[in-house]
Coordinates of C-alpha atoms in Angstrom, one line a residue:
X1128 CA 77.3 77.3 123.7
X1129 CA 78.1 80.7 124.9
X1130 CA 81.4 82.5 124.3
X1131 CA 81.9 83.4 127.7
X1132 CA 80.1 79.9 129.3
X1133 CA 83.6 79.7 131.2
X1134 CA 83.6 83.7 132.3
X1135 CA 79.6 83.3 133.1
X1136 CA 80.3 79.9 135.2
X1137 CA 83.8 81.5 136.9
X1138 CA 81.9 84.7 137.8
X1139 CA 79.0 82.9 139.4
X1140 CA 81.0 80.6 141.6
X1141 CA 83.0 83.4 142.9
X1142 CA 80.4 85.6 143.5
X1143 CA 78.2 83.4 145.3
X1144 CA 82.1 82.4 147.5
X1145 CA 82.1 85.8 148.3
X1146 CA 78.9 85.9 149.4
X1147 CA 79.2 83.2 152.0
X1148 CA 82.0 85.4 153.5
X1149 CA 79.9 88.6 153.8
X1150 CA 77.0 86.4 155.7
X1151 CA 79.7 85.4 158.1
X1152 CA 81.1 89.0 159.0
X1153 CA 77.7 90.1 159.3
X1154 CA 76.5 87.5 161.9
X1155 CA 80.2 87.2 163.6
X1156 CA 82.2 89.9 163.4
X1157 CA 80.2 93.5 164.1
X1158 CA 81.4 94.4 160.5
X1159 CA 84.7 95.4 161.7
X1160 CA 84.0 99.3 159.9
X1161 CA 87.0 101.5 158.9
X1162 CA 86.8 104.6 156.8
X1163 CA 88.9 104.9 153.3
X1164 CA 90.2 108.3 152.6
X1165 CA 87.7 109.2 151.3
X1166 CA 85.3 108.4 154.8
X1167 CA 82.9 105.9 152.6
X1168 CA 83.0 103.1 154.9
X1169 CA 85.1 99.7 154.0
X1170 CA 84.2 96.5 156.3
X1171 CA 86.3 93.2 156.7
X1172 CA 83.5 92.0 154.3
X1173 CA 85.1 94.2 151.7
X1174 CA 88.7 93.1 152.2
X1175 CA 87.6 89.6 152.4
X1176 CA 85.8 89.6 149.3
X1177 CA 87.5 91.2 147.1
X1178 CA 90.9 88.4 147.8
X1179 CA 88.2 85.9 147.3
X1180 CA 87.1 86.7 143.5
X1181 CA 90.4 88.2 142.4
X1182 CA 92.1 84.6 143.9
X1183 CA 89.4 83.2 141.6
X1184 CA 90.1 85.5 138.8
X1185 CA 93.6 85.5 138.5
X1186 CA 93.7 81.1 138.7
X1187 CA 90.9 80.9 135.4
X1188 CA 92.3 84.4 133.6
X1189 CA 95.6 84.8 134.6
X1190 CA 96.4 87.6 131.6
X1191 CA 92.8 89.5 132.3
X1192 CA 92.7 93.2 134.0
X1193 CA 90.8 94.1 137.2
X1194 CA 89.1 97.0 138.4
X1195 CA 88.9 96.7 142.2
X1196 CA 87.2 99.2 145.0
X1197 CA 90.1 98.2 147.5
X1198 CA 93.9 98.0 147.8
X1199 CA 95.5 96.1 150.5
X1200 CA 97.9 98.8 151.8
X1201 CA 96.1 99.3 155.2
X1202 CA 95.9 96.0 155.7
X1203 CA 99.8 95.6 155.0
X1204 CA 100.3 98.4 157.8
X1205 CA 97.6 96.6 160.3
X1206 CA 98.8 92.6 160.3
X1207 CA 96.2 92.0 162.9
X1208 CA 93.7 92.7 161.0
X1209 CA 94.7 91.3 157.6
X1210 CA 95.6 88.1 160.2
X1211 CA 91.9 88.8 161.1
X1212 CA 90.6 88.9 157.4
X1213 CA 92.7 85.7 156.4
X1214 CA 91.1 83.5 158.5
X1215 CA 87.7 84.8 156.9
X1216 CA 89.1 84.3 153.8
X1217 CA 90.4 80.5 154.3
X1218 CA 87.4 79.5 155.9
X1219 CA 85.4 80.3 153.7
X1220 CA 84.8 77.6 150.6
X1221 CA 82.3 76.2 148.5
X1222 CA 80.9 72.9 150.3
X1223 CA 80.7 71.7 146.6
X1224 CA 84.5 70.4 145.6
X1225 CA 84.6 70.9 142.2
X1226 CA 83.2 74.1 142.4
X1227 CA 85.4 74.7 144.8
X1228 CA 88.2 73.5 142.7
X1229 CA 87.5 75.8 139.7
X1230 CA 87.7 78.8 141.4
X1231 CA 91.5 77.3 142.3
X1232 CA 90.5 76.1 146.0
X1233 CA 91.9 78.6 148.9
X1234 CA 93.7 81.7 148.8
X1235 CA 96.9 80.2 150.2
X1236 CA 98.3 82.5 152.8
X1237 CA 97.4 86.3 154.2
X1238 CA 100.6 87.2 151.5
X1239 CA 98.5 85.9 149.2
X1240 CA 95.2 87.3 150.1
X1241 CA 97.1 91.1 150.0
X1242 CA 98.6 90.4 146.6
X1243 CA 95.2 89.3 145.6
X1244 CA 93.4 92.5 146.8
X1245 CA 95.9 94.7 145.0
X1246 CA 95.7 92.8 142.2
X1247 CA 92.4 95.0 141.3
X1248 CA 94.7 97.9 140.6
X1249 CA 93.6 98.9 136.2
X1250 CA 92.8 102.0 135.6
X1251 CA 90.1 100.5 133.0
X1252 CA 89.8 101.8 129.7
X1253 CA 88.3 100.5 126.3
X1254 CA 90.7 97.9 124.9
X1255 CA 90.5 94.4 126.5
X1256 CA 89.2 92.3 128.9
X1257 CA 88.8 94.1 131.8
X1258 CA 87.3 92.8 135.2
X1259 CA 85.3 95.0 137.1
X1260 CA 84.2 93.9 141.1
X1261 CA 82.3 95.8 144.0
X1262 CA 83.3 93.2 146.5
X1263 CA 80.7 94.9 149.1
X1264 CA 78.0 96.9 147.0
X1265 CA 76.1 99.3 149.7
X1266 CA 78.2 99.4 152.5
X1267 CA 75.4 101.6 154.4
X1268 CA 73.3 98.4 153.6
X1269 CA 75.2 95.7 154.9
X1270 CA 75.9 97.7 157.5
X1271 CA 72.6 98.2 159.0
X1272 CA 71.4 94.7 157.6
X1273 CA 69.7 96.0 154.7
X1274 CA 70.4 95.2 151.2
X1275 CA 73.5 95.4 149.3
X1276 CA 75.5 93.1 146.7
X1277 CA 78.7 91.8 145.7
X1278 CA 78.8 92.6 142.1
X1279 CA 81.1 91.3 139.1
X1280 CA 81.3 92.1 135.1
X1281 CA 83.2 91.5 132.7
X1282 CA 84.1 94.5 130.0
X1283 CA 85.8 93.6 126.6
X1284 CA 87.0 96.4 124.7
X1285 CA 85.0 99.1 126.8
X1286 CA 81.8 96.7 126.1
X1287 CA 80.1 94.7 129.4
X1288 CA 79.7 90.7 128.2
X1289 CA 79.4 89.0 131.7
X1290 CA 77.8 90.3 134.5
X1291 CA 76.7 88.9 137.9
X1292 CA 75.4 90.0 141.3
X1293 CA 75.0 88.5 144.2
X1294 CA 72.0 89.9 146.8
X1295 CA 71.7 87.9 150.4
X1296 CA 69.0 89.9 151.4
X1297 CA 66.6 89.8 148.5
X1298 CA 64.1 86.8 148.4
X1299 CA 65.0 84.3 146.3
X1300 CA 60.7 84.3 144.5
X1301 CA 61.3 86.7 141.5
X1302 CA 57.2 87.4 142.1
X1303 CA 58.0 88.8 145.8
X1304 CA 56.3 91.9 145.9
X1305 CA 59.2 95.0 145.8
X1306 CA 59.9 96.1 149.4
X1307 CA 62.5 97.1 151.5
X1308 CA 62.7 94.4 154.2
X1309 CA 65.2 91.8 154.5
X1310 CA 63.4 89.8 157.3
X1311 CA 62.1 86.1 156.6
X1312 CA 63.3 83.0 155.3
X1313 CA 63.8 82.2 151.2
X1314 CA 66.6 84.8 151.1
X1315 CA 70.1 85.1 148.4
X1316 CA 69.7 85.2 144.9
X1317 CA 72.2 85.3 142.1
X1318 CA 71.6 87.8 139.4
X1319 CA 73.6 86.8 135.9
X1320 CA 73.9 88.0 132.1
X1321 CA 75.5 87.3 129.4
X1322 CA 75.2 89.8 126.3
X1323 CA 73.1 88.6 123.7
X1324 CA 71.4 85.8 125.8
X1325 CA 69.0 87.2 128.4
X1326 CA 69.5 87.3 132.2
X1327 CA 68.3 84.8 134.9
X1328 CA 68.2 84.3 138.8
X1329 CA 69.2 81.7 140.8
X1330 CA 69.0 81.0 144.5
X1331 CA 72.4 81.5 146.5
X1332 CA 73.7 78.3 147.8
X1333 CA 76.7 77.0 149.8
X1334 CA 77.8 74.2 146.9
X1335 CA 77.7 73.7 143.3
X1336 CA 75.1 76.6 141.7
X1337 CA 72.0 76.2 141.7
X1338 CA 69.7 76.0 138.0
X1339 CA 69.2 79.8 136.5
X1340 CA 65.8 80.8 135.2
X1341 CA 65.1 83.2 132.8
X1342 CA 63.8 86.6 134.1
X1343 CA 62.5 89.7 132.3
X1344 CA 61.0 93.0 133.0
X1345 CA 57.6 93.5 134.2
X1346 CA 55.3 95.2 131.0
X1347 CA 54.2 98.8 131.7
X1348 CA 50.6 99.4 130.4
X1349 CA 50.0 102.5 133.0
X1350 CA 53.5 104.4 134.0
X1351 CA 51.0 106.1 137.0
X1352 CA 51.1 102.4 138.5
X1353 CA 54.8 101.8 138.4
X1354 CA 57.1 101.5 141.0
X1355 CA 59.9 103.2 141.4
X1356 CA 63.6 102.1 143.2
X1357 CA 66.0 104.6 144.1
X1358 CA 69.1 104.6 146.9
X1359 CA 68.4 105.0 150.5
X1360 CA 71.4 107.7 150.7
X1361 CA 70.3 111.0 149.6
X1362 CA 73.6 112.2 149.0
X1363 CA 74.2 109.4 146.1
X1364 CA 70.5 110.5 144.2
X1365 CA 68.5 113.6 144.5
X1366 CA 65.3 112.7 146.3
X1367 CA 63.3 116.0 145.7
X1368 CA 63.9 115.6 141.9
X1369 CA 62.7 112.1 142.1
X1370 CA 59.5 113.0 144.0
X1371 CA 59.0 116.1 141.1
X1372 CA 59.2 113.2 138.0
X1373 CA 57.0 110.1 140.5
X1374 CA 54.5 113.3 140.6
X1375 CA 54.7 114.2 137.0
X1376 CA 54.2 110.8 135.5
X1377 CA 51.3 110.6 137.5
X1378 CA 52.7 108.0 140.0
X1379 CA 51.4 108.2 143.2
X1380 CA 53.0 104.7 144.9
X1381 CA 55.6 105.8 147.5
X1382 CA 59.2 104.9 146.0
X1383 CA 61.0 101.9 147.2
X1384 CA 64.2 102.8 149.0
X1385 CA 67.4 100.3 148.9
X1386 CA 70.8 100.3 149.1
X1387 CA 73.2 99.0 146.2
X1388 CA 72.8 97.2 143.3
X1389 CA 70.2 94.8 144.2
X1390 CA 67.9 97.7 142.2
X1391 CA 69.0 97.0 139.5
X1392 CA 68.2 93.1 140.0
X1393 CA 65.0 93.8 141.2
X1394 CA 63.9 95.9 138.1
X1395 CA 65.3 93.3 136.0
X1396 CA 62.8 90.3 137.2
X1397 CA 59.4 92.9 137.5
X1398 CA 59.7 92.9 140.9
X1399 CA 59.9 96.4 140.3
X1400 CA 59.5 99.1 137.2
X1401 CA 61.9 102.0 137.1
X1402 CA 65.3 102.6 138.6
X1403 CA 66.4 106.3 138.9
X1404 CA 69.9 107.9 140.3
X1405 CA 69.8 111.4 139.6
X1406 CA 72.9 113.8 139.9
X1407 CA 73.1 115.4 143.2
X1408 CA 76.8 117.0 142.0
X1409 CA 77.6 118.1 138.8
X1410 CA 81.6 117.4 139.8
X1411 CA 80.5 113.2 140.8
X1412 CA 81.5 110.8 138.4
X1413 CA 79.9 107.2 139.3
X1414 CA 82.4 104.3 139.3
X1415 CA 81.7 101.9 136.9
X1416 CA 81.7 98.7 139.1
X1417 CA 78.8 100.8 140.8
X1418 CA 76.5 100.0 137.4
X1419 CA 78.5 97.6 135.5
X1420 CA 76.7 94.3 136.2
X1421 CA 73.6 95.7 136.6
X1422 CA 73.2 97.9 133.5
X1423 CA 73.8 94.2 131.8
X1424 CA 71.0 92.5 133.2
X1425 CA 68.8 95.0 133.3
X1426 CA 69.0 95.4 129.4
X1427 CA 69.1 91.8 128.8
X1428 CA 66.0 91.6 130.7
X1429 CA 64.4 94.1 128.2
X1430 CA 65.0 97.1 129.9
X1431 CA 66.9 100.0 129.0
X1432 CA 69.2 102.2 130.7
X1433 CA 71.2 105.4 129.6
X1434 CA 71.9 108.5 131.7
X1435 CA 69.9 111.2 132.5
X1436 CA 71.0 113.0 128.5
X1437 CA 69.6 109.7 127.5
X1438 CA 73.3 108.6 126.0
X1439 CA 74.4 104.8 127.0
X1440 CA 76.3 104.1 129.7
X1441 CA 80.5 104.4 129.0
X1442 CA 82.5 101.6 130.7
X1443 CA 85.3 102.1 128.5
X1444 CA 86.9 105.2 129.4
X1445 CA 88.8 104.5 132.8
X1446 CA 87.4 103.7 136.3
X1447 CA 84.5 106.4 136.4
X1448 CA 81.3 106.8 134.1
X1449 CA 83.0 110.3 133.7
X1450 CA 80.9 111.3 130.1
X1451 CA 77.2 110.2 131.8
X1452 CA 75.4 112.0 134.5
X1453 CA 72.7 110.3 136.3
X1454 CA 71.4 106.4 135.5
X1455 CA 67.3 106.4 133.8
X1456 CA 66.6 101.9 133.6
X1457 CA 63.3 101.5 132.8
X1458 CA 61.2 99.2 130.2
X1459 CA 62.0 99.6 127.1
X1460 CA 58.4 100.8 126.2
X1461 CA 58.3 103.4 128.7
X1462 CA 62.0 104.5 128.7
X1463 CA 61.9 107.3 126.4
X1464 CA 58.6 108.9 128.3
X1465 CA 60.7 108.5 131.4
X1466 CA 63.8 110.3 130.3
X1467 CA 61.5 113.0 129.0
X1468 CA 59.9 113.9 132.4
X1469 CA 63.7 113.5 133.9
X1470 CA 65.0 116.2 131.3
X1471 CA 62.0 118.4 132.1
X1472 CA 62.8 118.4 136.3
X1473 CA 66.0 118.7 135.8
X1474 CA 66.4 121.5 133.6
X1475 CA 63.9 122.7 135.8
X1476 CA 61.8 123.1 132.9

């Protein structure tokens, strides 16, 4: 049995809560858009969220840090709308009781839900365990009804152990060809890994979780017939530099454009080959509940991922991946010919 069988288990259940909420607000409540301080967009769906796994969090690891995208102190100044968010939020359970009941049943009152939300207030670092959530992964995605995720991992002295993500918008068939529409039925798919013991899907459900397969990343005979993922925003991933490396590894497939971390999952289960996020700013540090999850499954899938210097990802030096620029995932068997072209174009060699 695995060390973390109790993290893994917790993590799933309140993702796939969560999830259930951000359907809701999508197909109810016009998203209900604001704009954090820094003018990246925030939704209901991320307030809502975010109280929903921390609740969860806090009743199975009452001692454990969290790294959360949101704090509640908007909410506290706009009752309404935390009023608004709570009845989201207490509506929305696990059809399933005793799943229900693990994750400590509902968040009790909108008092409750705030403290909850600000409860995701560590700085990070690299000693202990150390939650860290995207309650709404791609907010641009959701948004337009595109993809995006609500993501979760668990990092133990700076190390990831657990992660999860949850897409609603990916199909559920880990064969579905790679593409950017979210129409049709066979949609939701939880993404999970545990260090050391591979990664699987599952489909989303309303209830108790539904059985995990194992998934791993597609072999690469010919890099000229992968396919590439990259973000849909152009200021989060330079798309000229990506087009310059497609071109020089002799890949001549158009790249697939999504929003969040559902790349990540994609890659992982050969649905597609190569995941790039190239710095557009030498001064932009990527949060590390950005990558956290998925860096996990994808190298428990087989793959490997490092930054664009080729160094590992750092998740244990505070809230940003401030000593990496860039992410490179790609097969293991192809990764070091990958980051070579992406060294070459970027040093505009």
């Amino acid at each position: 049995m695995s060390s973390y069988t109790h993290e893994l288990q917790t993590a799933l259940l309140a993702v796939q809560r969560a999830t259930l909420l951000t359907q809701k607000v999508f197909h109810t409540h016009a998203k209900g858009t604001l704009s954090k301080s820094d003018h990246s967009p925030v939704t209901i769906g991320d307030f809502g969220a975010q109280a929903l796994i921390i609740s969860a969090l806090r009743h199975n690891f009452p001692s454990d840090e969290i790294v959360g995208e949101e704090e509640a102190s908007f909410l506290r100044e706009n009752p309404s709308l935390a009023e608004q968010i709570f009845a989201l939020v207490k509506e929305s359970k696990l059809e399933d009781a005793e799943a229900e009941g693990q994750l400590g049943g509902p968040v009790k009152d909108a008092e409750a839900m705030l403290r909850a939300i600000d409860a995701g207030s560590s700085g990070g670092g690299s000693k202990g365990r150390i939650w860290a959530l995207d309650p709404v992964d791609g907010t641009k995605g959701f948004l337009r009804g595109g993809q995006y995720a609500v993501c979760l991992a668990l990092i133990v002295d700076g190390d990831v152990k657990v992660g999860v993500l949850g897409c609603p918008n990916l199909p559920v068939d880990d064969a579905a060809q790679l593409s950017a529409d979210v129409g049709g039925e066979g949609r939701g798919v939880l993404f999970a890994a545990v260090q050391g013991e591979g990664a699987t899907s599952r489909p989303l459900t309303e209830g108790k979780l539904a059985e995990g397969k194992s998934i791993a990343m597609k072999e690469v005979q010919d890099i000229a017939q992968a396919t590439f993922c990259e973000s849909v925003e152009a200021a989060h991933s330079s798309h000229g530099d990506q087009a310059e490396i497609a071109k020089r590894l002799g890949i001549s497939k158009d790249s697939v454009r999504m929003d969040s971390q559902a790349k990540y999952g994609s890659i992982a289960r050969g649905a597609g080959d190569l995941y790039l996020r190239l710095p557009v700013r030498k001064d932009y540090e990527e949060k590390i509940w950005d990558h956290a999850a998925g860096d996990l499954i994808v190298r428990e899938a087989g793959g490997e991922v490092t930054d664009a210097n080729g160094k590992r990802l750092d998740f244990g030096i505070g809230t940003t991946l401030k000593d990496n620029k860039g992410v490179v995932a790609a097969p293991k068997a192809v990764h070091e010919a990958v980051l070579k072209v992406v060294k070459e174009v970027l040093s505009g060699t």
